[in-house]
XYZ file of C-alpha atoms in Angstrom:
709
model
C 0.191 0.021 -0.049
C 1.174 3.536 -0.872
C 1.450 6.247 1.583
C -1.001 7.945 -0.352
C -3.426 5.059 -0.064
C -2.616 4.334 3.762
C -3.917 7.970 4.485
C -7.090 7.688 2.419
C -7.708 4.413 4.254
C -7.140 6.068 7.551
C -9.476 8.984 6.804
C -12.285 6.834 5.810
C -11.831 4.452 8.726
C -11.855 7.854 11.236
C -15.158 8.532 9.400
C -16.764 5.534 10.077
C -15.661 5.482 13.890
C -17.444 9.148 14.134
C -20.736 7.263 13.010
C -20.141 3.917 14.543
C -18.418 5.527 17.589
C -16.898 2.819 18.557
C -14.200 4.042 20.827
C -10.859 5.726 20.819
C -10.303 8.978 19.787
C -11.837 10.533 16.694
C -11.206 14.360 15.940
C -12.191 13.713 11.874
C -14.729 15.406 10.567
C -15.012 13.727 7.209
C -18.563 13.212 6.011
C -19.373 9.385 6.682
C -20.206 7.104 4.245
C -23.672 6.427 3.445
C -23.655 2.860 4.777
C -22.247 3.126 8.049
C -24.535 2.685 11.157
C -25.589 5.808 12.356
C -25.682 7.069 15.869
C -27.466 10.344 17.313
C -27.259 11.423 20.679
C -29.946 13.338 22.400
C -29.502 14.974 25.831
C -33.250 15.974 27.340
C -32.025 17.236 30.950
C -29.448 18.572 32.735
C -29.377 18.952 36.503
C -26.988 19.814 39.313
C -26.126 16.820 41.457
C -25.838 17.533 45.120
C -22.531 18.015 46.981
C -18.919 18.688 46.210
C -16.188 16.050 46.027
C -12.748 16.554 46.987
C -10.885 18.469 44.426
C -12.768 16.894 41.355
C -16.003 19.872 42.800
C -19.277 19.814 41.606
C -21.259 17.236 39.219
C -23.894 17.238 37.042
C -26.547 14.851 35.667
C -27.183 14.398 32.128
C -30.440 12.398 30.931
C -31.178 11.452 27.299
C -31.394 8.742 24.869
C -29.030 7.419 21.995
C -30.470 6.053 18.954
C -28.412 3.848 16.993
C -27.923 1.117 14.234
C -27.030 -2.224 14.221
C -25.587 -3.723 10.528
C -26.788 -7.150 10.629
C -24.394 -7.659 8.084
C -21.188 -7.048 10.087
C -19.696 -10.250 11.571
C -19.429 -9.119 15.050
C -23.246 -8.669 15.294
C -24.279 -12.202 13.517
C -24.161 -13.915 17.093
C -27.259 -11.809 17.989
C -30.294 -14.216 17.566
C -32.951 -13.355 14.822
C -30.967 -10.350 13.769
C -31.691 -11.368 10.241
C -34.933 -11.238 10.682
C -35.265 -8.042 12.405
C -36.853 -5.017 10.331
C -34.303 -2.785 8.435
C -34.355 0.980 7.589
C -33.709 2.320 3.880
C -29.803 2.026 5.143
C -30.534 -1.687 5.665
C -29.751 -1.464 9.245
C -31.926 -2.167 12.334
C -32.911 0.396 15.017
C -32.695 0.842 18.542
C -32.946 3.664 21.073
C -31.831 3.507 24.728
C -31.954 5.600 27.410
C -28.822 6.946 29.464
C -27.959 8.895 32.521
C -24.547 10.269 33.045
C -23.076 11.842 36.140
C -20.044 13.777 35.062
C -17.896 16.758 36.799
C -19.178 20.271 35.627
C -15.361 20.742 35.108
C -14.245 17.921 32.809
C -10.742 19.092 33.249
C -10.719 17.561 36.617
C -12.103 14.094 35.608
C -9.580 11.373 35.984
C -10.246 9.606 32.604
C -12.036 6.786 33.973
C -15.529 6.225 32.786
C -17.709 3.452 34.952
C -20.855 1.775 33.249
C -23.383 0.338 35.648
C -25.689 -2.070 34.371
C -29.293 -1.492 35.513
C -30.886 -4.153 36.524
C -34.383 -4.717 35.056
C -34.188 -1.470 33.995
C -33.741 0.114 37.664
C -30.352 1.737 38.630
C -29.215 -0.077 41.622
C -25.973 1.906 41.987
C -26.872 5.198 41.477
C -24.466 6.798 43.806
C -26.279 8.597 46.763
C -23.321 9.969 49.004
C -25.925 11.213 51.580
C -27.086 7.746 52.301
C -24.209 6.035 51.416
C -21.095 8.664 52.255
C -18.868 5.974 51.591
C -19.822 5.900 47.617
C -18.579 9.429 47.514
C -14.894 7.768 46.713
C -15.624 7.260 43.106
C -16.729 11.035 42.727
C -14.053 12.039 44.685
C -11.503 10.132 42.486
C -13.204 11.866 39.320
C -15.186 9.288 37.963
C -17.535 9.983 34.984
C -20.413 7.340 35.595
C -23.111 6.333 32.976
C -26.223 4.023 33.576
C -27.593 3.006 29.931
C -30.336 0.360 29.204
C -29.539 -2.877 27.680
C -32.748 -5.073 28.451
C -35.331 -4.884 25.651
C -38.350 -5.914 27.589
C -38.317 -3.535 30.383
C -41.628 -0.882 30.441
C -41.388 2.744 30.887
C -43.352 2.466 34.238
C -41.397 4.957 36.184
C -39.408 7.983 34.745
C -36.358 6.560 36.338
C -36.544 3.473 34.724
C -34.098 2.747 31.755
C -35.473 1.237 28.736
C -33.932 0.157 25.187
C -36.202 -0.169 22.388
C -35.451 -3.188 20.117
C -37.059 -4.821 17.147
C -39.335 -7.422 16.602
C -38.494 -10.502 14.589
C -40.845 -11.305 11.575
C -40.669 -14.042 8.878
C -39.240 -13.444 5.421
C -42.811 -12.908 3.965
C -43.557 -10.709 6.998
C -45.718 -12.947 8.957
C -45.684 -13.422 12.577
C -43.303 -15.765 14.260
C -44.566 -18.014 16.803
C -42.854 -20.480 18.594
C -43.076 -22.657 22.247
C -42.696 -20.376 25.353
C -42.482 -21.711 29.053
C -42.923 -19.442 32.221
C -43.335 -20.606 35.891
C -45.966 -19.013 37.628
C -45.196 -18.602 41.335
C -47.665 -17.062 43.613
C -47.224 -15.209 46.884
C -50.783 -15.657 47.843
C -53.910 -16.639 47.110
C -55.041 -14.852 43.775
C -57.494 -15.742 41.053
C -55.283 -14.120 38.629
C -51.329 -13.887 37.519
C -49.763 -11.690 34.980
C -47.222 -12.802 32.461
C -44.458 -13.243 31.813
C -44.238 -14.720 35.610
C -41.289 -15.959 37.296
C -40.116 -14.593 40.694
C -38.117 -11.978 39.447
C -39.683 -10.868 36.071
C -43.169 -10.165 36.690
C -43.119 -6.581 35.863
C -41.765 -7.203 32.324
C -43.321 -6.809 29.001
C -44.592 -10.302 28.322
C -45.004 -12.227 25.024
C -48.575 -12.739 24.234
C -49.853 -15.945 22.809
C -50.448 -16.708 19.512
C -53.764 -17.684 20.109
C -56.261 -17.328 23.339
C -57.546 -20.669 22.701
C -55.769 -22.979 25.426
C -57.132 -26.042 23.971
C -54.768 -26.252 21.004
C -51.516 -28.181 20.795
C -48.766 -26.822 22.651
C -50.552 -25.099 25.626
C -50.631 -26.385 28.906
C -50.848 -25.481 32.627
C -49.880 -27.758 35.366
C -48.917 -27.556 38.837
C -46.831 -29.319 41.593
C -45.718 -28.455 45.179
C -41.942 -28.829 44.424
C -39.785 -28.703 41.239
C -38.750 -32.336 41.708
C -42.648 -33.362 42.007
C -44.570 -34.820 39.015
C -46.640 -32.073 36.944
C -50.165 -32.226 37.651
C -51.967 -31.140 34.426
C -54.960 -28.478 34.868
C -57.604 -29.073 32.590
C -57.957 -26.206 29.923
C -61.389 -25.557 30.570
C -60.313 -24.364 34.249
C -57.765 -21.620 33.091
C -57.786 -18.911 30.268
C -55.799 -16.044 28.904
C -57.672 -13.410 30.687
C -58.219 -11.177 33.225
C -60.365 -11.686 36.319
C -61.102 -10.760 40.056
C -62.781 -12.402 42.697
C -65.793 -9.925 42.768
C -67.221 -8.628 39.772
C -65.323 -9.973 36.936
C -65.128 -14.076 38.135
C -63.901 -16.767 36.147
C -63.647 -17.237 33.190
C -63.014 -13.404 33.223
C -62.140 -11.051 30.132
C -60.207 -12.230 27.310
C -56.411 -11.101 27.801
C -53.227 -12.349 26.239
C -51.360 -10.831 29.289
C -52.627 -12.600 32.057
C -53.827 -16.175 33.257
C -57.213 -16.551 35.179
C -57.437 -19.980 37.204
C -60.509 -21.412 38.360
C -60.206 -21.187 42.094
C -57.668 -19.396 41.975
C -53.725 -19.809 42.246
C -52.802 -21.478 45.882
C -49.204 -20.174 47.159
C -48.360 -23.848 48.277
C -48.217 -24.931 44.502
C -45.762 -24.125 41.536
C -47.537 -23.502 38.344
C -45.764 -23.933 34.994
C -47.507 -22.552 31.966
C -46.429 -23.717 28.089
C -47.889 -21.838 25.055
C -47.441 -20.861 21.680
C -45.979 -17.171 21.683
C -45.851 -14.865 18.807
C -43.540 -11.855 17.968
C -40.119 -12.376 19.590
C -37.826 -9.455 20.085
C -34.544 -9.601 18.897
C -33.164 -8.906 22.461
C -29.563 -9.328 21.809
C -29.667 -6.147 19.927
C -29.419 -4.537 23.543
C -26.056 -5.806 23.762
C -25.210 -4.367 20.496
C -26.780 -0.994 21.798
C -24.712 -1.468 24.951
C -21.780 -1.612 23.223
C -22.181 1.042 20.944
C -23.303 3.504 23.393
C -20.155 2.785 25.840
C -18.021 3.164 22.910
C -19.564 6.507 21.765
C -19.185 7.923 25.326
C -15.581 6.549 25.116
C -14.052 8.146 22.178
C -16.367 9.791 19.653
C -15.897 13.383 19.447
C -19.544 13.887 18.162
C -22.474 11.835 16.893
C -23.418 11.350 13.037
C -25.396 14.521 13.044
C -22.517 16.618 14.729
C -24.164 16.985 18.257
C -20.789 16.716 20.436
C -20.065 14.386 22.800
C -20.039 15.509 26.396
C -17.122 13.478 27.338
C -15.033 13.959 24.173
C -10.949 13.800 24.562
C -11.319 13.222 28.410
C -11.672 9.459 28.825
C -8.799 6.599 28.929
C -10.131 3.867 30.503
C -13.718 2.449 30.862
C -14.697 -0.092 33.705
C -17.986 -1.924 33.683
C -20.188 -3.232 36.545
C -23.059 -5.452 37.147
C -24.825 -6.697 39.835
C -26.838 -9.823 39.865
C -29.035 -9.827 36.721
C -27.034 -7.249 35.386
C -23.907 -8.597 36.409
C -24.979 -11.900 34.602
C -25.693 -9.873 31.452
C -21.882 -8.456 31.956
C -20.722 -11.856 31.646
C -22.605 -12.726 28.465
C -21.705 -9.615 27.027
C -18.394 -10.788 27.339
C -18.954 -14.396 26.371
C -20.862 -13.528 23.203
C -18.147 -11.502 21.729
C -19.146 -7.701 22.423
C -16.169 -6.513 24.326
C -14.670 -5.759 20.711
C -15.810 -2.622 19.634
C -16.805 -2.012 15.894
C -13.222 -0.563 15.436
C -11.410 -3.813 16.772
C -10.468 -2.612 20.218
C -12.049 -3.153 23.604
C -14.978 -1.773 24.903
C -14.479 -1.968 28.676
C -10.781 -2.376 30.031
C -12.175 -3.623 33.114
C -15.424 -5.534 34.289
C -16.826 -6.490 37.488
C -19.488 -9.028 37.458
C -20.909 -8.707 41.221
C -23.242 -11.762 43.035
C -23.341 -13.173 39.364
C -23.045 -16.581 39.231
C -24.953 -17.183 35.815
C -25.268 -15.664 32.416
C -28.451 -13.713 31.316
C -31.212 -15.092 29.018
C -30.578 -12.418 26.418
C -29.913 -13.969 23.255
C -32.535 -16.634 22.343
C -35.933 -16.362 20.403
C -38.521 -15.375 23.231
C -35.718 -14.247 25.201
C -36.546 -13.292 28.868
C -33.822 -11.328 30.437
C -34.916 -10.646 33.547
C -35.924 -14.366 34.395
C -34.077 -17.176 36.425
C -34.499 -19.084 39.775
C -35.061 -18.012 43.367
C -37.823 -19.274 45.332
C -39.305 -22.668 43.997
C -35.738 -22.399 42.119
C -35.893 -22.968 38.315
C -33.291 -24.935 37.497
C -34.116 -25.223 33.742
C -34.209 -21.120 33.787
C -31.769 -20.135 30.862
C -28.783 -18.402 32.052
C -27.805 -21.384 34.233
C -28.298 -24.254 31.935
C -24.558 -24.198 30.566
C -22.126 -23.932 33.190
C -18.378 -22.674 32.215
C -15.431 -21.337 33.574
C -13.688 -18.182 32.686
C -10.560 -19.734 30.841
C -10.893 -19.897 26.818
C -10.086 -23.549 27.062
C -12.591 -24.538 30.102
C -13.770 -28.080 29.018
C -17.496 -29.436 30.059
C -17.062 -32.784 30.567
C -20.595 -33.487 31.411
C -21.890 -32.182 28.112
C -18.675 -32.813 25.755
C -18.328 -29.202 25.190
C -15.316 -26.707 25.059
C -14.919 -22.899 25.411
C -15.252 -20.356 28.283
C -16.279 -16.933 29.339
C -13.048 -15.418 27.325
C -13.097 -17.595 24.500
C -14.180 -14.902 22.120
C -12.156 -11.843 23.390
C -9.491 -14.067 23.575
C -9.547 -14.705 19.740
C -10.091 -10.785 19.348
C -7.533 -9.902 21.755
C -10.117 -7.732 23.360
C -10.089 -9.498 26.875
C -10.859 -6.975 30.039
C -9.284 -7.131 33.247
C -12.291 -9.070 34.631
C -13.151 -9.682 38.303
C -16.102 -12.344 39.565
C -17.820 -11.868 42.937
C -19.588 -14.393 44.477
C -21.918 -14.490 47.898
C -23.028 -17.393 49.613
C -26.062 -17.428 47.869
C -24.475 -18.209 44.485
C -23.469 -21.458 45.936
C -26.335 -22.369 47.615
C -28.940 -21.392 45.459
C -27.672 -20.225 42.254
C -25.419 -22.773 41.080
C -22.173 -21.038 41.297
C -19.512 -23.459 42.085
C -18.552 -24.710 38.503
C -17.002 -21.814 37.604
C -14.215 -22.603 40.417
C -13.898 -26.623 39.529
C -14.314 -28.878 36.578
C -17.836 -30.034 35.671
C -17.564 -33.146 38.010
C -16.514 -31.153 40.904
C -13.100 -33.199 41.203
C -10.853 -30.390 41.000
C -10.079 -27.061 41.413
C -9.542 -24.702 38.229
C -6.724 -22.295 37.564
C -8.158 -18.977 36.894
C -6.718 -16.787 34.016
C -4.070 -14.317 34.472
C -6.303 -11.281 33.834
C -9.261 -12.509 36.023
C -9.868 -12.411 39.640
C -12.727 -14.483 41.729
C -13.539 -13.207 45.209
C -15.998 -14.769 47.426
C -17.665 -12.835 50.017
C -17.294 -15.315 52.884
C -20.494 -16.063 55.165
C -22.821 -13.686 53.095
C -26.233 -13.849 51.287
C -26.884 -12.086 47.751
C -27.498 -8.653 49.125
C -28.106 -6.163 52.068
C -26.864 -3.660 54.541
C -25.570 -6.536 56.701
C -25.427 -5.408 60.845
C -27.989 -6.446 63.143
C -30.449 -4.206 62.405
C -30.910 -5.830 59.289
C -32.269 -9.252 60.748
C -36.042 -9.828 61.053
C -37.598 -12.983 61.963
C -40.934 -13.889 60.377
C -41.800 -17.517 61.223
C -44.474 -18.340 58.575
C -41.788 -17.074 55.911
C -38.560 -18.405 57.046
C -37.416 -21.118 59.504
C -34.355 -19.005 60.885
C -34.052 -14.995 61.212
C -33.578 -13.698 58.035
C -30.546 -11.811 56.697
C -26.913 -12.255 57.351
C -24.881 -9.707 59.677
C -21.908 -9.941 57.465
C -22.047 -8.463 54.223
C -20.002 -7.509 51.337
C -20.648 -3.562 50.912
C -17.561 -2.310 52.146
C -15.375 -5.402 50.234
C -16.853 -4.643 47.031
C -16.061 -0.850 47.285
C -12.382 -1.486 47.954
C -12.207 -4.010 45.068
C -13.495 -2.029 42.561
C -10.992 0.643 43.510
C -8.345 -2.119 43.038
C -9.793 -2.941 39.597
C -9.229 0.785 38.741
C -5.783 0.337 40.148
C -5.142 -2.755 38.027
C -6.537 -1.352 35.069
C -5.201 2.431 35.020
C -1.744 1.916 36.731
C -0.788 -1.872 36.085
C -1.083 -2.384 39.893
C -2.182 -6.222 40.373
C -5.285 -6.323 42.750
C -5.669 -8.975 45.640
C -4.980 -12.423 44.596
C -8.254 -14.532 43.933
C -9.831 -15.609 47.380
C -12.099 -18.537 46.936
C -12.814 -21.804 48.735
C -11.204 -24.796 47.108
C -11.179 -28.469 46.749
C -7.848 -29.087 47.419
C -7.771 -27.766 50.845
C -11.288 -29.084 52.245
C -13.171 -25.623 52.140
C -15.082 -26.355 49.207
C -17.289 -29.598 49.670
C -20.387 -31.445 48.914
C -23.615 -30.048 51.382
C -23.474 -33.381 53.104
C -19.882 -32.578 54.338
C -20.862 -29.178 56.129
C -20.155 -29.732 59.731
C -22.174 -26.963 61.696
C -21.607 -26.614 65.580
C -24.485 -27.719 67.835
C -26.668 -24.443 68.012
C -29.239 -24.621 70.865
C -31.309 -22.830 73.239
C -31.522 -19.722 71.317
C -34.730 -17.255 71.102
C -35.818 -14.259 68.910
C -37.790 -12.022 70.156
C -41.194 -11.171 67.773
C -43.609 -8.553 69.099
C -41.946 -8.869 72.483
C -42.513 -12.764 72.749
C -39.666 -15.086 72.806
C -39.995 -17.649 69.929
C -37.555 -20.439 69.651
C -35.311 -21.189 66.801
C -35.063 -24.762 65.578
C -31.863 -26.648 65.382
C -30.442 -27.480 61.913
C -32.594 -30.408 61.279
C -31.525 -31.056 57.649
C -29.252 -29.620 54.703
C -30.102 -28.297 51.413
C -30.742 -31.039 48.809
C -32.133 -29.154 46.130
C -29.544 -26.991 44.761
C -28.699 -29.858 41.884
C -27.625 -28.345 37.948
C -29.067 -30.979 35.757
C -28.295 -31.096 32.008
C -31.056 -30.425 29.823
C -31.718 -30.878 26.201
C -33.853 -27.693 24.742
C -33.854 -29.031 21.030
C -31.897 -29.163 17.909
C -31.910 -25.525 17.272
C -30.691 -24.372 20.762
C -26.801 -23.499 21.212
C -26.310 -24.327 24.792
C -22.368 -23.411 24.828
C -23.705 -19.837 24.021
C -27.398 -20.246 25.747
C -28.487 -18.960 22.178
C -30.585 -19.989 19.549
C -34.192 -21.449 19.632
C -35.378 -23.674 22.202
C -38.126 -26.141 20.515
C -38.300 -28.471 23.307
C -40.020 -26.975 26.522
C -39.850 -28.260 29.048
C -36.574 -29.466 28.355
C -35.442 -33.085 28.462
C -33.183 -34.385 31.093
C -30.083 -35.946 29.968
C -29.679 -37.933 33.236
C -26.598 -36.205 33.771
C -25.587 -33.447 36.141
C -22.882 -31.040 37.176
C -21.448 -31.442 40.785
C -22.657 -28.506 43.034
C -20.333 -27.594 46.000
C -20.704 -25.190 48.882
C -18.347 -23.628 51.076
C -17.273 -25.547 54.316
C -17.803 -23.913 57.844
C -15.786 -23.709 61.140
C -16.725 -26.304 63.233
C -16.737 -23.920 66.144
C -18.644 -20.661 64.864
C -20.279 -21.682 62.117
C -18.981 -19.052 59.900
C -17.447 -20.247 56.396
C -13.665 -20.613 56.630
C -12.338 -19.498 53.021
C -12.830 -16.282 50.871
C -12.612 -12.664 51.898
C -13.721 -12.461 55.488
C -14.972 -9.024 56.367
C -14.822 -7.584 59.802
C -18.163 -8.983 60.800
C -16.999 -12.471 60.293
C -13.683 -11.872 61.677
C -14.902 -9.970 64.845
C -18.698 -11.989 64.728
C -21.569 -11.490 66.832
C -23.023 -14.713 65.704
C -23.273 -17.457 62.863
C -24.372 -15.224 59.508
C -25.692 -18.748 57.302
C -25.707 -18.113 53.718
C -29.349 -20.056 53.178
C -32.329 -20.202 54.988
C -35.429 -22.597 54.711
C -39.100 -21.679 53.672
C -41.301 -22.323 56.428
C -44.256 -23.147 54.310
C -45.148 -26.828 55.245
C -44.611 -29.227 52.200
C -42.158 -26.910 50.614
C -38.761 -27.965 50.516
C -36.758 -25.026 49.228
C -34.436 -22.582 50.411
C -35.530 -19.017 50.971
C -35.460 -16.576 47.903
C -31.780 -15.210 48.151
C -32.105 -15.217 51.797
C -29.153 -16.100 54.806
C -29.980 -16.738 58.277
C -28.551 -15.240 61.294
C -28.005 -17.186 64.848
C -26.643 -14.949 67.378
C -23.919 -16.123 69.827
C -25.006 -16.385 73.506
C -23.413 -13.223 75.765
C -21.933 -15.504 78.277
C -20.487 -18.912 78.674
C -22.761 -19.892 81.143
C -25.745 -19.185 79.169
C -24.204 -21.160 76.262
C -23.191 -24.086 78.221
C -26.806 -24.244 79.928
C -28.314 -23.990 76.229
C -25.883 -26.903 74.965
C -24.326 -24.529 72.233
C -21.325 -25.476 71.047
C -20.154 -22.018 69.626
C -18.449 -19.536 71.743
C -19.991 -16.970 73.511
C -19.270 -13.125 73.209
C -17.626 -13.062 76.772
C -15.265 -15.716 75.724
C -14.382 -14.297 72.434
C -13.781 -10.781 73.378
C -13.971 -10.621 77.303
C -15.570 -7.176 77.365
C -16.348 -3.998 75.180
C -13.081 -3.032 75.007
C -11.984 -6.198 73.992
C -14.653 -6.184 71.139
C -13.452 -2.911 69.961
C -9.780 -3.766 69.803
C -10.713 -7.134 67.708
C -12.344 -4.646 65.297
C -9.763 -2.073 65.081
C -7.591 -5.052 64.732
C -9.271 -6.911 61.950
C -10.150 -3.802 59.927
C -6.390 -2.526 60.178
C -5.658 -5.946 58.693
C -8.156 -5.937 55.662
C -6.864 -2.538 54.937
C -3.666 -3.743 54.233
C -4.876 -6.936 52.385
C -6.179 -3.864 50.223
C -10.373 -5.530 50.741
C -10.980 -2.462 52.919
C -10.597 1.404 52.374
C -9.226 3.215 55.142
C -12.475 5.290 55.543
C -14.669 2.244 55.678
C -12.299 0.607 58.556
C -12.587 4.306 60.464
C -16.300 3.992 60.300
C -16.360 0.520 61.520
C -14.235 1.195 64.340
C -16.514 4.187 65.475
C -19.590 2.218 64.979
C -18.252 -0.488 67.531
C -17.606 2.042 69.805
C -21.077 3.655 69.458
C -22.540 0.271 69.789
C -21.745 -1.865 72.603
C -22.232 -5.536 72.774
C -20.872 -6.223 76.203
C -20.567 -4.531 79.271
C-alpha cells in the first residue's frame, strides 16, 4: 500500500468511527459513508447533582437517549439471534433507542479519565450514587469518575421515569408474517389470587410479556400444570379451568375477560403450588440488539468527538479507561456481554478495559428467540431457567466434560484480543441457590480450576446475595423463614475496595489482591452433606416481645442440583442462544457437581474467601441460606441467609448446649470487642480489601454500639 493510499484508508476509517462511535479518540470531521451505522445523541435534561467532591468539585446529571443502528451484515453482530429477521431501515440497518443517565464533573478538566458503566437491573439503576445515604460511595466521585447508566434490556416497560429502557425490534418471517414458537414460564404466587400476570417468574413479573399466538388454550402446545416442589410430578390443569384472561374475586370472576397478558384460574392460584405454563407465543423480540446497543453506547461516550449529526459528545477527549459493573442479574449480563464477543468494538478495540460481575453466578437469557433477560431461579428455584443451563469456567479452554463441550467465558475475547481485566464476585447465595461453584471446579467437582491471569474471583465469606448487613437488618418472620432472615456479614465495603483495586489494575498496572475462593484441595469447598455445623441450641428470637425458639439445623439443602438438559436441535447451549423447541426441556440423566463453602466447626462461619470485619469479629453465625417455613415446600428462601446470635456469656451457652463460643469468651468485654474490630479492620486495609475510610467508620460504629458491658 502506498503512503497516499494509507492516508486515504485511515481517513475513511476515522469517518466510520465517528458514526459507529466505537471507542478511541476521533477528531476527524470527514462526512461519513452512507452505509455506515448512524448514532445520534439526545440530551433531554441537565441537572445539578448534590454535593461537592474533593478536588473534583461539583457534578451534574445528564439524561437522554442514544438512537443507533446495528448492521446485520457485520460479522461482530451475527451472534445476535434473529437479527437477520429484524426489520431494517432504508440504510439496511436495524434500529434501537436506549435511555441513559450520565454523572460527570461540571469541570471535565478535573475528571480522572475513568468512565464507569453500571448496568441497570431490569431497568432500575441499583447503584445510582447517593453520598448522603451512603457517604462511602463518594469515593468514586472524589476520584473523578464519570458514571454512565444506559439500558440494555429490551422488555422493560417505561413504568416510571427513572426506569431505563431500550427499544429493540420484533423479528418477523421473511414474508412479513408473525413468528410463533413454544414459550414456557413458571407462575409462583406469593398469596392466593384469581389471576397472575405474564411473563411470570419470581423476578420478571413486571416485564413486557410475549402474548400467545391464540387465546384458545385447547390447541396443541398449550398447558398449565402445578406441583408443590420442583422435582414433583406435574399435575395437569384442564384447559376448561384456566384462560388467558383478566379476572377478580368480585364482579369479574372466572373465566374473566380475554387478555393475552394474564392467566385466570378457576378456584384461583394457591401459594403452596408451583405452576408451569407452556404456550405458543408470537412476536419474539431481538433482545440481543440490546447488547449491541450497550457496546456502541459505551464506545461512543468513550471515544467519539460527536454523533453522526454533529452533536458533541460531552465527554469528548476526556476518557482514557472504561470500567463496567453489573450486580446480580445485570452482573450476569456483563458476563454474557463478554462471552458473546461484544467487548470487541466495531473498530476492533476493547469496549471495557475492566469488568466487574458482582454476585453473578450465571449468564443472562438475552440471546434466544423469546428471550427473557429478567428471568431466572429464585424461590421454587427454576433449574431449567436459561442463563444457568450451561456452566462454564472463565478460561478460553474450559472443558465441560458433562456435556462434552469446550470453551469458557473468555473464548471470544481471547480470539479478538479484546479481553478486559475481569473480576467475579460471589456471595454464599451463589453457591447455595444459584449453582455458582462450577466456575471454580471441573464439571464433576473433582478438582479446582486455575483462573486466567487477567481474572480474579472473590468469594465474600458468610454472606447472602445482598442487603446492608448488621444486626439491624435481621428480621424473624416464622411464617416465611425457618430462621431469622438476613446475614450480619455483608460485602458492601469489600466491593468498594475491590472496585478501586480494579481501577488500579486497569489504569496503573497494579495487581489486585489474589483470588480468594474456597477450594477442593484444602477442604474449604465441599459437597453439602460434608458440612459440619456446630450444635446451635437454646436460642430465641423476640417477635413482638415474645421469645420464639429457633430450631436446630435439622437438614441440609438437597435441592441445589444442576442437571443437563436438551432444549432441542436449534438451541446452542454453549452460548445459551438459539431457538428452544423442546419446552419443558428433556433431562439427559447427567448432572454437574454443585459444591458449597465449608464452615468452621466452632463458629459456623465459612472458612475461605474474603472474611470481612463482621466475619472476623462475629456477633453470631451468619448462615448463607435459609429455609422456607411453608409446610410441604422443600426449598431455600429466596436469596436469603440466616443469622443466629452467639450467647453473651459462657454460662448461658453451656446451659443451652450451644457449642459455639460466647461473646464473653471471644472478647472479654466491650473494650476487647472494639480492639478486635480495630485489629481486623487494619488487617483488611493492609490486604487492600477494605478502604481506610470504611475501616474508620466501622471502628467508630463498634465504639458507639456496645455489645458487652
